[in-house]
């Protein structure tokens, strides 16, 4: 029984550190806000803090899932672990979607704009003497 209680305590300590405290510290380090001596000393490089914002919750989720499984093998119902794992899973999924979106969306917009410019140029070449967009009714 003592083993299950210590596992429960570790799950909560890791969840609070990994989902709340460390990502917030990494985020503010990324922005260069606060944190006393870190800002005065120049702070960590932005890439390190950016990786911390993403990697820390992912590692926390992996660790809490493993601890949850360990608790279940000891016979604990571990309902709090289920809730923490769902919260962590949603957080990690949001981070993945945000990261992929921040990479894909600008490239898709750039592609669509260049495709639009190319199609306008082709349309202008098809009608010599006509200005682009001339004769187009909406």
Short mmCIF file of N, CA, C and O in Angstrom, two decimals:
data_model
loop_
_atom_site.label_atom_id
_atom_site.label_comp_id
_atom_site.label_asym_id
_atom_site.label_seq_id
_atom_site.Cartn_x
_atom_site.Cartn_y
_atom_site.Cartn_z
N UNK A 1 0.82 -1.19 0.00
CA UNK A 1 0.00 0.00 0.00
C UNK A 1 0.87 1.26 0.00
O UNK A 1 0.54 2.24 -0.64
N UNK A 2 1.97 1.21 0.74
CA UNK A 2 2.87 2.36 0.78
C UNK A 2 3.47 2.62 -0.59
O UNK A 2 3.67 3.77 -0.99
N UNK A 3 3.75 1.55 -1.35
CA UNK A 3 4.33 1.70 -2.68
C UNK A 3 3.37 2.43 -3.61
O UNK A 3 3.77 3.29 -4.38
N UNK A 4 2.08 2.11 -3.53
CA UNK A 4 1.08 2.77 -4.37
C UNK A 4 0.96 4.25 -4.00
O UNK A 4 0.85 5.11 -4.86
N UNK A 5 1.02 4.55 -2.70
CA UNK A 5 0.95 5.96 -2.27
C UNK A 5 2.15 6.75 -2.77
O UNK A 5 2.02 7.90 -3.17
N UNK A 6 3.32 6.14 -2.72
CA UNK A 6 4.50 6.87 -3.21
C UNK A 6 4.43 7.06 -4.72
O UNK A 6 4.82 8.10 -5.23
N UNK A 7 3.90 6.06 -5.45
CA UNK A 7 3.73 6.23 -6.89
C UNK A 7 2.73 7.34 -7.19
O UNK A 7 2.91 8.13 -8.12
N UNK A 8 1.64 7.41 -6.41
CA UNK A 8 0.64 8.45 -6.58
C UNK A 8 1.28 9.83 -6.34
O UNK A 8 1.04 10.77 -7.10
N UNK A 9 2.10 9.93 -5.32
CA UNK A 9 2.76 11.20 -5.03
C UNK A 9 3.70 11.59 -6.17
O UNK A 9 3.73 12.76 -6.59
N UNK A 10 4.45 10.63 -6.68
CA UNK A 10 5.35 10.92 -7.79
C UNK A 10 4.60 11.35 -9.03
O UNK A 10 5.04 12.24 -9.77
N UNK A 11 3.47 10.73 -9.30
CA UNK A 11 2.67 11.12 -10.46
C UNK A 11 2.27 12.58 -10.35
O UNK A 11 2.40 13.35 -11.32
N UNK A 12 1.81 12.99 -9.20
CA UNK A 12 1.36 14.38 -9.04
C UNK A 12 2.52 15.37 -9.07
O UNK A 12 2.40 16.45 -9.65
N UNK A 13 3.64 15.00 -8.46
CA UNK A 13 4.81 15.89 -8.49
C UNK A 13 5.30 16.08 -9.93
O UNK A 13 5.55 17.21 -10.38
N UNK A 14 5.41 14.99 -10.66
CA UNK A 14 5.87 15.07 -12.05
C UNK A 14 4.87 15.82 -12.91
O UNK A 14 5.24 16.63 -13.76
N UNK A 15 3.57 15.60 -12.68
CA UNK A 15 2.55 16.28 -13.48
C UNK A 15 2.56 17.79 -13.22
O UNK A 15 2.50 18.58 -14.17
N UNK A 16 2.68 18.20 -11.99
CA UNK A 16 2.70 19.63 -11.68
C UNK A 16 3.95 20.28 -12.26
O UNK A 16 3.89 21.34 -12.87
N UNK A 17 5.09 19.63 -12.10
CA UNK A 17 6.33 20.18 -12.65
C UNK A 17 6.29 20.20 -14.18
O UNK A 17 6.63 21.20 -14.81
N UNK A 18 5.88 19.10 -14.79
CA UNK A 18 5.97 18.97 -16.23
C UNK A 18 4.88 19.65 -17.02
O UNK A 18 5.09 20.05 -18.16
N UNK A 19 3.68 19.77 -16.44
CA UNK A 19 2.59 20.40 -17.17
C UNK A 19 2.41 21.87 -16.82
O UNK A 19 1.87 22.63 -17.61
N UNK A 20 2.84 22.28 -15.64
CA UNK A 20 2.60 23.65 -15.22
C UNK A 20 3.88 24.47 -15.07
O UNK A 20 4.06 25.47 -15.75
N UNK A 21 4.75 24.06 -14.19
CA UNK A 21 5.86 24.93 -13.79
C UNK A 21 6.93 25.02 -14.87
O UNK A 21 7.27 26.12 -15.33
N UNK A 22 7.49 23.91 -15.30
CA UNK A 22 8.61 23.96 -16.25
C UNK A 22 8.24 24.54 -17.61
O UNK A 22 9.00 25.34 -18.16
N UNK A 23 7.09 24.18 -18.21
CA UNK A 23 6.75 24.82 -19.48
C UNK A 23 6.53 26.33 -19.36
O UNK A 23 6.89 27.08 -20.26
N UNK A 24 5.98 26.77 -18.23
CA UNK A 24 5.77 28.21 -18.03
C UNK A 24 7.11 28.92 -17.90
O UNK A 24 7.33 29.98 -18.50
N UNK A 25 8.02 28.34 -17.16
CA UNK A 25 9.36 28.93 -17.02
C UNK A 25 10.06 28.96 -18.38
O UNK A 25 10.66 29.98 -18.76
N UNK A 26 9.97 27.87 -19.14
CA UNK A 26 10.59 27.84 -20.46
C UNK A 26 9.95 28.86 -21.40
O UNK A 26 10.64 29.53 -22.17
N UNK A 27 8.63 29.03 -21.31
CA UNK A 27 7.93 29.99 -22.16
C UNK A 27 8.38 31.42 -21.85
O UNK A 27 8.68 32.19 -22.75
N UNK A 28 8.45 31.77 -20.57
CA UNK A 28 8.89 33.11 -20.22
C UNK A 28 10.36 33.32 -20.53
O UNK A 28 10.78 34.43 -20.86
N UNK A 29 11.17 32.27 -20.45
CA UNK A 29 12.57 32.37 -20.86
C UNK A 29 12.65 32.62 -22.36
O UNK A 29 13.50 33.36 -22.84
N UNK A 30 11.76 31.98 -23.11
CA UNK A 30 11.72 32.16 -24.56
C UNK A 30 11.40 33.62 -24.90
O UNK A 30 11.98 34.20 -25.81
N UNK A 31 10.49 34.20 -24.13
CA UNK A 31 10.12 35.60 -24.35
C UNK A 31 11.11 36.59 -23.74
O UNK A 31 11.10 37.75 -24.10
N UNK A 32 11.94 36.10 -22.81
CA UNK A 32 12.89 36.98 -22.15
C UNK A 32 12.26 37.84 -21.07
O UNK A 32 12.75 38.92 -20.77
N UNK A 33 11.18 37.37 -20.49
CA UNK A 33 10.46 38.12 -19.46
C UNK A 33 10.77 37.53 -18.10
O UNK A 33 10.70 36.33 -17.91
N UNK A 34 11.07 38.40 -17.14
CA UNK A 34 11.21 37.99 -15.75
C UNK A 34 12.37 37.04 -15.51
O UNK A 34 13.40 37.07 -16.18
N UNK A 35 12.21 36.22 -14.51
CA UNK A 35 13.16 35.19 -14.09
C UNK A 35 14.50 35.76 -13.62
O UNK A 35 15.52 35.09 -13.67
N UNK A 36 14.48 36.98 -13.13
CA UNK A 36 15.62 37.58 -12.45
C UNK A 36 16.96 37.44 -13.11
O UNK A 36 17.26 38.07 -14.11
N UNK A 37 17.82 36.59 -12.57
CA UNK A 37 19.20 36.46 -13.02
C UNK A 37 19.32 35.91 -14.43
O UNK A 37 20.29 36.19 -15.12
N UNK A 38 18.36 35.10 -14.87
CA UNK A 38 18.44 34.56 -16.22
C UNK A 38 18.42 35.67 -17.26
O UNK A 38 19.17 35.64 -18.22
N UNK A 39 17.56 36.65 -17.05
CA UNK A 39 17.45 37.75 -18.01
C UNK A 39 18.68 38.62 -17.95
O UNK A 39 19.21 39.05 -18.97
N UNK A 40 19.20 38.89 -16.74
CA UNK A 40 20.38 39.73 -16.60
C UNK A 40 21.61 39.06 -17.20
O UNK A 40 22.48 39.73 -17.74
N UNK A 41 21.67 37.74 -17.13
CA UNK A 41 22.83 37.02 -17.67
C UNK A 41 22.66 36.72 -19.16
O UNK A 41 23.48 36.06 -19.74
N UNK A 42 21.59 37.21 -19.74
CA UNK A 42 21.38 36.96 -21.16
C UNK A 42 20.40 35.83 -21.41
O UNK A 42 19.90 35.66 -22.49
N UNK A 43 20.11 35.03 -20.39
CA UNK A 43 19.12 33.96 -20.50
C UNK A 43 19.58 32.83 -21.39
O UNK A 43 20.58 32.92 -22.08
N UNK A 44 18.82 31.77 -21.39
CA UNK A 44 19.16 30.66 -22.29
C UNK A 44 18.82 31.04 -23.71
O UNK A 44 17.97 31.88 -23.95
N UNK A 45 19.48 30.43 -24.67
CA UNK A 45 19.13 30.71 -26.05
C UNK A 45 17.67 30.38 -26.32
O UNK A 45 17.11 29.48 -25.71
N UNK A 46 17.04 31.10 -27.22
CA UNK A 46 15.63 30.92 -27.51
C UNK A 46 15.29 29.51 -27.95
O UNK A 46 14.23 29.00 -27.62
N UNK A 47 16.18 28.88 -28.69
CA UNK A 47 15.92 27.52 -29.15
C UNK A 47 15.81 26.54 -28.01
O UNK A 47 14.98 25.64 -28.02
N UNK A 48 16.66 26.70 -26.99
CA UNK A 48 16.63 25.80 -25.84
C UNK A 48 15.31 25.96 -25.10
O UNK A 48 14.66 24.99 -24.73
N UNK A 49 14.88 27.20 -24.90
CA UNK A 49 13.62 27.44 -24.21
C UNK A 49 12.45 26.96 -25.06
O UNK A 49 11.48 26.40 -24.54
N UNK A 50 12.53 27.14 -26.37
CA UNK A 50 11.46 26.66 -27.24
C UNK A 50 11.34 25.16 -27.22
O UNK A 50 10.24 24.61 -27.20
N UNK A 51 12.46 24.47 -27.20
CA UNK A 51 12.44 23.01 -27.09
C UNK A 51 11.86 22.60 -25.74
O UNK A 51 11.10 21.64 -25.64
N UNK A 52 12.20 23.36 -24.70
CA UNK A 52 11.67 23.06 -23.36
C UNK A 52 10.17 23.17 -23.29
O UNK A 52 9.51 22.40 -22.60
N UNK A 53 9.60 24.12 -24.02
CA UNK A 53 8.15 24.29 -24.02
C UNK A 53 7.49 23.07 -24.65
O UNK A 53 6.40 22.67 -24.24
N UNK A 54 8.12 22.45 -25.61
CA UNK A 54 7.53 21.30 -26.29
C UNK A 54 7.94 19.97 -25.65
O UNK A 54 7.11 19.10 -25.42
N UNK A 55 9.21 19.79 -25.36
CA UNK A 55 9.73 18.50 -24.92
C UNK A 55 9.30 18.17 -23.49
O UNK A 55 8.97 17.01 -23.20
N UNK A 56 9.28 19.14 -22.62
CA UNK A 56 8.95 18.87 -21.22
C UNK A 56 7.56 18.26 -21.06
O UNK A 56 7.40 17.24 -20.39
N UNK A 57 6.50 18.83 -21.68
CA UNK A 57 5.19 18.18 -21.54
C UNK A 57 5.13 16.79 -22.17
O UNK A 57 4.45 15.91 -21.66
N UNK A 58 5.84 16.59 -23.26
CA UNK A 58 5.84 15.27 -23.90
C UNK A 58 6.50 14.24 -22.97
O UNK A 58 5.96 13.14 -22.75
N UNK A 59 7.65 14.58 -22.41
CA UNK A 59 8.31 13.67 -21.48
C UNK A 59 7.46 13.44 -20.24
O UNK A 59 7.38 12.32 -19.72
N UNK A 60 6.81 14.48 -19.76
CA UNK A 60 5.94 14.34 -18.60
C UNK A 60 4.80 13.38 -18.90
O UNK A 60 4.45 12.53 -18.08
N UNK A 61 4.22 13.49 -20.08
CA UNK A 61 3.13 12.60 -20.45
C UNK A 61 3.60 11.16 -20.51
O UNK A 61 2.93 10.26 -20.01
N UNK A 62 4.76 10.93 -21.11
CA UNK A 62 5.30 9.57 -21.19
C UNK A 62 5.54 9.01 -19.79
O UNK A 62 5.19 7.86 -19.49
N UNK A 63 6.11 9.82 -18.91
CA UNK A 63 6.41 9.35 -17.55
C UNK A 63 5.13 9.09 -16.77
O UNK A 63 5.02 8.07 -16.08
N UNK A 64 4.13 9.98 -16.87
CA UNK A 64 2.89 9.75 -16.13
C UNK A 64 2.13 8.53 -16.65
O UNK A 64 1.50 7.82 -15.87
N UNK A 65 2.20 8.27 -17.95
CA UNK A 65 1.57 7.05 -18.49
C UNK A 65 2.27 5.82 -17.92
O UNK A 65 1.61 4.85 -17.51
N UNK A 66 3.58 5.84 -17.86
CA UNK A 66 4.32 4.70 -17.31
C UNK A 66 4.02 4.50 -15.83
O UNK A 66 3.81 3.37 -15.38
N UNK A 67 3.97 5.59 -15.07
CA UNK A 67 3.65 5.47 -13.64
C UNK A 67 2.21 5.00 -13.44
O UNK A 67 1.93 4.25 -12.51
N UNK A 68 1.32 5.42 -14.31
CA UNK A 68 -0.07 4.97 -14.23
C UNK A 68 -0.15 3.45 -14.44
O UNK A 68 -0.84 2.75 -13.69
N UNK A 69 0.57 2.97 -15.41
CA UNK A 69 0.58 1.51 -15.66
C UNK A 69 1.17 0.76 -14.46
O UNK A 69 0.70 -0.31 -14.10
N UNK A 70 2.20 1.33 -13.88
CA UNK A 70 2.82 0.70 -12.71
C UNK A 70 1.84 0.66 -11.54
O UNK A 70 1.74 -0.35 -10.83
N UNK A 71 1.11 1.74 -11.35
CA UNK A 71 0.11 1.76 -10.28
C UNK A 71 -0.97 0.72 -10.54
O UNK A 71 -1.45 0.08 -9.60
N UNK A 72 -1.38 0.58 -11.78
CA UNK A 72 -2.43 -0.40 -12.10
C UNK A 72 -1.95 -1.82 -11.84
O UNK A 72 -2.72 -2.67 -11.43
N UNK A 73 -0.65 -2.09 -12.07
CA UNK A 73 -0.13 -3.43 -11.80
C UNK A 73 -0.11 -3.74 -10.30
O UNK A 73 -0.14 -4.90 -9.91
N UNK A 74 -0.07 -2.70 -9.47
CA UNK A 74 -0.10 -2.89 -8.02
C UNK A 74 -1.52 -2.94 -7.48
O UNK A 74 -1.72 -2.97 -6.27
N UNK A 75 -2.51 -2.88 -8.36
CA UNK A 75 -3.90 -3.02 -7.93
C UNK A 75 -4.61 -1.73 -7.63
O UNK A 75 -5.76 -1.74 -7.17
N UNK A 76 -4.01 -0.59 -7.85
CA UNK A 76 -4.66 0.70 -7.60
C UNK A 76 -5.58 1.03 -8.78
O UNK A 76 -5.26 0.74 -9.93
N UNK A 77 -6.73 1.64 -8.51
CA UNK A 77 -7.64 2.01 -9.60
C UNK A 77 -7.08 3.18 -10.41
O UNK A 77 -7.33 3.28 -11.60
N UNK A 78 -6.34 4.06 -9.78
CA UNK A 78 -5.59 5.14 -10.44
C UNK A 78 -6.47 6.02 -11.32
O UNK A 78 -6.12 6.35 -12.44
N UNK A 79 -7.63 6.41 -10.80
CA UNK A 79 -8.51 7.30 -11.58
C UNK A 79 -7.87 8.66 -11.81
O UNK A 79 -8.06 9.26 -12.85
N UNK A 80 -7.13 9.16 -10.83
CA UNK A 80 -6.45 10.45 -11.02
C UNK A 80 -5.41 10.35 -12.12
O UNK A 80 -5.20 11.28 -12.88
N UNK A 81 -4.79 9.18 -12.25
CA UNK A 81 -3.82 8.98 -13.33
C UNK A 81 -4.48 9.00 -14.70
O UNK A 81 -3.90 9.51 -15.66
N UNK A 82 -5.69 8.48 -14.78
CA UNK A 82 -6.41 8.51 -16.05
C UNK A 82 -6.69 9.95 -16.46
O UNK A 82 -6.48 10.36 -17.60
N UNK A 83 -7.13 10.76 -15.48
CA UNK A 83 -7.42 12.17 -15.76
C UNK A 83 -6.15 12.91 -16.18
O UNK A 83 -6.14 13.65 -17.16
N UNK A 84 -5.06 12.67 -15.45
CA UNK A 84 -3.80 13.33 -15.79
C UNK A 84 -3.30 12.89 -17.17
O UNK A 84 -2.77 13.71 -17.92
N UNK A 85 -3.48 11.62 -17.50
CA UNK A 85 -3.04 11.16 -18.82
C UNK A 85 -3.87 11.77 -19.93
O UNK A 85 -3.35 12.09 -21.00
N UNK A 86 -5.16 11.94 -19.71
CA UNK A 86 -6.00 12.59 -20.73
C UNK A 86 -5.62 14.06 -20.88
O UNK A 86 -5.52 14.57 -21.99
N UNK A 87 -5.39 14.74 -19.76
CA UNK A 87 -4.97 16.14 -19.83
C UNK A 87 -3.64 16.24 -20.57
O UNK A 87 -3.47 17.08 -21.45
N UNK A 88 -2.70 15.37 -20.22
CA UNK A 88 -1.40 15.38 -20.89
C UNK A 88 -1.51 15.05 -22.37
O UNK A 88 -0.85 15.66 -23.20
N UNK A 89 -2.37 14.10 -22.71
CA UNK A 89 -2.55 13.75 -24.11
C UNK A 89 -3.13 14.88 -24.92
O UNK A 89 -2.69 15.15 -26.04
N UNK A 90 -4.11 15.57 -24.34
CA UNK A 90 -4.70 16.73 -25.04
C UNK A 90 -3.67 17.84 -25.18
O UNK A 90 -3.56 18.49 -26.23
N UNK A 91 -2.89 18.08 -24.13
CA UNK A 91 -1.84 19.10 -24.18
C UNK A 91 -0.80 18.77 -25.24
O UNK A 91 -0.43 19.63 -26.05
N UNK A 92 -0.35 17.53 -25.28
CA UNK A 92 0.64 17.13 -26.27
C UNK A 92 0.07 17.21 -27.68
O UNK A 92 0.74 17.68 -28.61
N UNK A 93 -1.19 16.78 -27.85
CA UNK A 93 -1.82 16.89 -29.17
C UNK A 93 -1.93 18.34 -29.60
O UNK A 93 -1.69 18.68 -30.76
N UNK A 94 -2.29 19.23 -28.67
CA UNK A 94 -2.35 20.66 -28.98
C UNK A 94 -1.00 21.22 -29.37
O UNK A 94 -0.89 22.04 -30.29
N UNK A 95 0.05 20.79 -28.67
CA UNK A 95 1.40 21.24 -29.02
C UNK A 95 1.80 20.76 -30.41
O UNK A 95 2.40 21.51 -31.18
N UNK A 96 1.46 19.52 -30.72
CA UNK A 96 1.80 18.98 -32.05
C UNK A 96 1.05 19.74 -33.13
O UNK A 96 1.64 20.15 -34.15
N UNK A 97 -0.26 19.95 -32.93
CA UNK A 97 -1.06 20.69 -33.92
C UNK A 97 -0.54 22.11 -34.07
O UNK A 97 -0.41 22.62 -35.19
N UNK A 98 -0.21 22.77 -32.95
CA UNK A 98 0.32 24.13 -33.01
C UNK A 98 1.65 24.20 -33.71
O UNK A 98 1.90 25.11 -34.51
N UNK A 99 2.52 23.24 -33.44
CA UNK A 99 3.83 23.23 -34.07
C UNK A 99 3.72 22.96 -35.57
O UNK A 99 4.33 23.65 -36.38
N UNK A 100 2.93 21.96 -35.93
CA UNK A 100 2.74 21.65 -37.35
C UNK A 100 2.05 22.81 -38.05
O UNK A 100 2.43 23.19 -39.16
N UNK A 101 1.05 23.40 -37.39
CA UNK A 101 0.35 24.54 -37.99
C UNK A 101 1.25 25.73 -38.21
O UNK A 101 1.17 26.39 -39.24
N UNK A 102 2.14 26.00 -37.26
CA UNK A 102 3.05 27.14 -37.43
C UNK A 102 4.07 26.89 -38.53
O UNK A 102 4.64 27.83 -39.07
N UNK A 103 4.28 25.65 -38.89
CA UNK A 103 5.20 25.32 -39.98
C UNK A 103 4.47 25.26 -41.32
O UNK A 103 4.96 25.76 -42.33
N UNK A 104 3.29 24.66 -41.34
CA UNK A 104 2.58 24.41 -42.59
C UNK A 104 1.81 25.62 -43.10
O UNK A 104 1.83 25.91 -44.30
N UNK A 105 1.14 26.33 -42.23
CA UNK A 105 0.26 27.43 -42.66
C UNK A 105 1.01 28.51 -43.44
O UNK A 105 0.56 28.90 -44.53
N UNK A 106 2.15 29.02 -42.96
CA UNK A 106 2.84 30.04 -43.76
C UNK A 106 3.28 29.53 -45.15
O UNK A 106 3.20 30.26 -46.13
N UNK A 107 3.70 28.28 -45.21
CA UNK A 107 4.11 27.73 -46.50
C UNK A 107 2.92 27.54 -47.43
O UNK A 107 3.02 27.76 -48.64
N UNK A 108 1.78 27.15 -46.88
CA UNK A 108 0.58 27.00 -47.71
C UNK A 108 0.10 28.35 -48.23
O UNK A 108 -0.27 28.47 -49.40
N UNK A 109 0.14 29.37 -47.39
CA UNK A 109 -0.26 30.71 -47.82
C UNK A 109 0.68 31.22 -48.91
O UNK A 109 0.24 31.78 -49.92
N UNK A 110 1.97 31.00 -48.71
CA UNK A 110 2.96 31.43 -49.72
C UNK A 110 2.72 30.71 -51.05
O UNK A 110 2.75 31.33 -52.12
N UNK A 111 2.46 29.41 -50.99
CA UNK A 111 2.19 28.64 -52.21
C UNK A 111 0.93 29.16 -52.91
O UNK A 111 0.92 29.34 -54.12
N UNK A 112 -0.13 29.40 -52.15
CA UNK A 112 -1.37 29.87 -52.75
C UNK A 112 -1.21 31.26 -53.37
O UNK A 112 -1.75 31.53 -54.45
N UNK A 113 -0.45 32.13 -52.71
CA UNK A 113 -0.22 33.47 -53.27
C UNK A 113 0.60 33.38 -54.56
O UNK A 113 0.29 34.08 -55.54
N UNK A 114 1.63 32.56 -54.57
CA UNK A 114 2.44 32.44 -55.79
C UNK A 114 1.62 31.79 -56.91
O UNK A 114 1.75 32.17 -58.08
N UNK A 115 0.78 30.83 -56.57
CA UNK A 115 -0.08 30.20 -57.57
C UNK A 115 -1.09 31.21 -58.13
O UNK A 115 -1.35 31.22 -59.34
N UNK A 116 -1.61 32.07 -57.28
CA UNK A 116 -2.54 33.10 -57.73
C UNK A 116 -1.85 34.08 -58.66
O UNK A 116 -2.38 34.45 -59.71
N UNK A 117 -0.63 34.52 -58.30
CA UNK A 117 0.11 35.44 -59.16
C UNK A 117 0.41 34.79 -60.51
O UNK A 117 0.32 35.44 -61.55
N UNK A 118 0.76 33.51 -60.50
CA UNK A 118 1.06 32.81 -61.75
C UNK A 118 -0.18 32.68 -62.62
O UNK A 118 -0.11 32.87 -63.84
N UNK A 119 -1.32 32.40 -62.03
CA UNK A 119 -2.53 32.26 -62.82
C UNK A 119 -3.00 33.61 -63.36
O UNK A 119 -3.53 33.68 -64.47
N UNK A 120 -2.78 34.69 -62.61
CA UNK A 120 -3.12 36.02 -63.12
C UNK A 120 -2.20 36.37 -64.28
O UNK A 120 -2.64 36.91 -65.30
N UNK A 121 -0.92 36.01 -64.18
CA UNK A 121 0.02 36.29 -65.26
C UNK A 121 -0.34 35.48 -66.50
O UNK A 121 -0.27 35.99 -67.62
N UNK A 122 -0.74 34.24 -66.34
CA UNK A 122 -1.15 33.41 -67.47
C UNK A 122 -2.42 33.98 -68.10
O UNK A 122 -2.55 34.04 -69.32
N UNK A 123 -3.36 34.43 -67.30
CA UNK A 123 -4.59 35.03 -67.81
C UNK A 123 -4.32 36.30 -68.59
O UNK A 123 -4.97 36.57 -69.61
N UNK A 124 -3.35 37.09 -68.15
CA UNK A 124 -3.01 38.33 -68.85
C UNK A 124 -2.32 38.02 -70.18
O UNK A 124 -2.49 38.76 -71.15
N UNK A 125 -1.57 36.92 -70.24
CA UNK A 125 -0.90 36.55 -71.49
C UNK A 125 -1.89 36.01 -72.52
O UNK A 125 -1.68 36.14 -73.71
N UNK A 126 -2.97 35.40 -72.05
CA UNK A 126 -3.95 34.83 -72.98
C UNK A 126 -4.75 35.91 -73.70
O UNK A 126 -5.18 35.72 -74.81
N UNK A 127 -4.94 37.04 -73.05
CA UNK A 127 -5.70 38.14 -73.65
C UNK A 127 -4.74 39.31 -73.87
O UNK A 127 -4.59 40.16 -73.01
N UNK A 128 -4.10 39.35 -75.03
CA UNK A 128 -3.18 40.46 -75.28
C UNK A 128 -3.93 41.79 -75.32
O UNK A 128 -5.03 41.89 -75.85
N UNK A 129 -3.32 42.77 -74.74
CA UNK A 129 -3.90 44.12 -74.76
C UNK A 129 -4.90 44.34 -73.65
O UNK A 129 -5.30 45.46 -73.40
N UNK A 130 -5.32 43.32 -72.97
CA UNK A 130 -6.26 43.48 -71.88
C UNK A 130 -5.54 43.54 -70.55
O UNK A 130 -4.56 42.83 -70.33
N UNK A 131 -6.00 44.39 -69.68
CA UNK A 131 -5.40 44.48 -68.36
C UNK A 131 -5.88 43.30 -67.52
O UNK A 131 -6.98 42.80 -67.72
N UNK A 132 -5.06 42.85 -66.60
CA UNK A 132 -5.47 41.73 -65.75
C UNK A 132 -6.74 42.11 -64.98
O UNK A 132 -6.85 43.20 -64.41
N UNK A 133 -7.71 41.24 -65.03
CA UNK A 133 -8.95 41.49 -64.30
C UNK A 133 -9.98 42.27 -65.10
O UNK A 133 -11.10 42.46 -64.67
N UNK A 134 -9.62 42.71 -66.29
CA UNK A 134 -10.53 43.49 -67.11
C UNK A 134 -11.55 42.57 -67.75
O UNK A 134 -11.21 41.50 -68.27
N UNK A 135 -12.78 42.95 -67.71
CA UNK A 135 -13.83 42.15 -68.30
C UNK A 135 -14.34 41.04 -67.39
O UNK A 135 -15.16 40.25 -67.79
N UNK A 136 -13.84 41.02 -66.18
CA UNK A 136 -14.27 40.01 -65.24
C UNK A 136 -15.42 40.59 -64.44
O UNK A 136 -15.31 41.68 -63.87
N UNK A 137 -16.53 39.90 -64.43
CA UNK A 137 -17.67 40.36 -63.64
C UNK A 137 -17.93 39.37 -62.53
O UNK A 137 -17.73 38.18 -62.68
N UNK A 138 -18.36 39.93 -61.44
CA UNK A 138 -18.64 39.08 -60.29
C UNK A 138 -20.10 39.14 -59.97
O UNK A 138 -20.77 40.08 -60.04
#
